[in-house]
GROMACS .gro file of C-alpha atoms in nm:
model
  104
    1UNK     CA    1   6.676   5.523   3.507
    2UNK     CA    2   6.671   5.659   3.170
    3UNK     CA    3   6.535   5.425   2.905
    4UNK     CA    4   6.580   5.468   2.498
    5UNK     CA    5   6.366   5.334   2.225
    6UNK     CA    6   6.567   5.337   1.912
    7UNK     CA    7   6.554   5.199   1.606
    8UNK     CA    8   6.699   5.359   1.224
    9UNK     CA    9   6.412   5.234   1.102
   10UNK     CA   10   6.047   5.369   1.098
   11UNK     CA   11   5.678   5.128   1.195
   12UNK     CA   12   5.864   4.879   1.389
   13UNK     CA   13   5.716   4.917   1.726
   14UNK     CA   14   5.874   5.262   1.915
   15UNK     CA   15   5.621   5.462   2.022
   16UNK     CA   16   5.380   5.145   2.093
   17UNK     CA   17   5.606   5.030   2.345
   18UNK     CA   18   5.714   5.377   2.467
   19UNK     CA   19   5.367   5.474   2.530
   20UNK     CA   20   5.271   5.135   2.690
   21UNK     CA   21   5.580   5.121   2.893
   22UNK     CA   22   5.530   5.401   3.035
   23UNK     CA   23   5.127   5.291   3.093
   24UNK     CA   24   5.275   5.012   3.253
   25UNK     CA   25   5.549   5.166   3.470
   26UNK     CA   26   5.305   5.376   3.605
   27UNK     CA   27   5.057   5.143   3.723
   28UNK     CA   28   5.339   4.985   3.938
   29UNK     CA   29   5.283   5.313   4.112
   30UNK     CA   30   5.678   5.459   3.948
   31UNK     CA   31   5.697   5.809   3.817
   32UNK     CA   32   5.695   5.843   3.428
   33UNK     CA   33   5.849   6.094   3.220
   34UNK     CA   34   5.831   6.049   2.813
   35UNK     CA   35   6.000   6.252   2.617
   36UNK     CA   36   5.928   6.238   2.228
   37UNK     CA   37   6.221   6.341   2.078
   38UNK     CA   38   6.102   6.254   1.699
   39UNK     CA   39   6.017   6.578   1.541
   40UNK     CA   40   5.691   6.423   1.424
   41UNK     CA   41   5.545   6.444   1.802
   42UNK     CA   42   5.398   6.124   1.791
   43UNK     CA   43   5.396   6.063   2.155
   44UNK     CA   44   5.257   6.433   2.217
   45UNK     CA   45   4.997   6.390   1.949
   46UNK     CA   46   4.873   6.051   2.137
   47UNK     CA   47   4.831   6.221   2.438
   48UNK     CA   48   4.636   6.488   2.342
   49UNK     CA   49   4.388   6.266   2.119
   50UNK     CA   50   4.342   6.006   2.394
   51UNK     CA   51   4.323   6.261   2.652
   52UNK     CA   52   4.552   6.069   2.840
   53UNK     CA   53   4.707   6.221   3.106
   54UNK     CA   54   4.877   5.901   3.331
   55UNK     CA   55   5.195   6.000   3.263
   56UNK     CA   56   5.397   6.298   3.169
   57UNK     CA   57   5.476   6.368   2.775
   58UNK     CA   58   5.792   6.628   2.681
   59UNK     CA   59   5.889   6.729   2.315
   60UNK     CA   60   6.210   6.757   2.287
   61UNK     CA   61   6.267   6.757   1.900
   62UNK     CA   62   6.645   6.771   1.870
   63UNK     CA   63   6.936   6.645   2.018
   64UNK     CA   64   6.963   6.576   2.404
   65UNK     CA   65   7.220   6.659   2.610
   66UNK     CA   66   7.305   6.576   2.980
   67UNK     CA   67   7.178   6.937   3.068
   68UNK     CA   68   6.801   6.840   2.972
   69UNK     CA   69   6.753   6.542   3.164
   70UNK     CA   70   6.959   6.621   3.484
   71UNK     CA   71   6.741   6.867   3.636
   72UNK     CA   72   6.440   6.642   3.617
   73UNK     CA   73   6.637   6.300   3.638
   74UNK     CA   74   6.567   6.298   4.036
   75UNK     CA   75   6.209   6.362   3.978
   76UNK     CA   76   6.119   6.020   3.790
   77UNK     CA   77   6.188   5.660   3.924
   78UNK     CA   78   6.227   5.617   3.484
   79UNK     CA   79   6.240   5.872   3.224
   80UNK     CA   80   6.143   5.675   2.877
   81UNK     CA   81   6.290   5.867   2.550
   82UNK     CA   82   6.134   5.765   2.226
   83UNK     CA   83   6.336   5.863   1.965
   84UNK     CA   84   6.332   5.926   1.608
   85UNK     CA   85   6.355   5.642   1.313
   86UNK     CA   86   6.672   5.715   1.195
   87UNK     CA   87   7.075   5.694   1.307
   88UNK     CA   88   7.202   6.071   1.356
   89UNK     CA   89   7.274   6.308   1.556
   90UNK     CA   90   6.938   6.295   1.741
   91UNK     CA   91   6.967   5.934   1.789
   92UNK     CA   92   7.333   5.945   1.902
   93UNK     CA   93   7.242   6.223   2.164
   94UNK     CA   94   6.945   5.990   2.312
   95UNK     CA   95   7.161   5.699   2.371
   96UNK     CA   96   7.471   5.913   2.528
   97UNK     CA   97   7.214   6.046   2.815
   98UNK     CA   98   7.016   5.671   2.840
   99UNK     CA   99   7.172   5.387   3.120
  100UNK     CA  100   6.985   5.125   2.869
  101UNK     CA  101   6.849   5.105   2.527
  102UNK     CA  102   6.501   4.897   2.386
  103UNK     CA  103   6.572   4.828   1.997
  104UNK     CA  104   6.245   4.730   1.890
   0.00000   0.00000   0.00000
């Protein structure tokens, strides 16, 4: 299942609850992929601060298409995208690839 945070608007929660979904997801023993698709690399930065390597953490800063989540879609029970605060192109591309949105 692929799983969007969105939101046009910036501080209101994304990457918080991208990161500890994901946390959570894998504790419940289910394979994690995040992919930061905010050009800031938020998510990335995180991980490589905290040293915390539970789950997975992809930068993808730019628009997603079908072609870069198939090929690894299989290999995650959820595949969290945590995308940038704003409404454009990037934003339209994460929700045409997710089954389900989060708007914090």
């Amino acid at each position: 299942m692929i799983i969007s945070l969105v939101n046009q608007k910036g501080g209101v929660g994304k990457t918080t609850v991208a990161i500890n979904l994901a946390a959570g997801l894998v504790r419940h023993n289910r394979s994690t992929l995040l992919i930061d698709d905010d050009p800031q690399g938020t998510d990335l930065q995180w991980q490589s601060v905290a040293n915390n390597h539970l789950f997975e953490v992809r930068h993808i800063p730019g628009p997603i298409e079908k072609a870069d989540v198939e090929p690894v879609k299989d290999a995650y029970d959820y595949i969290l995208i945590d995308a940038p605060p704003a409404f454009g192109d990037i934003t339209t591309s994460v929700l045409g690839v997710s089954d389900a949105a989060v708007i914090p």
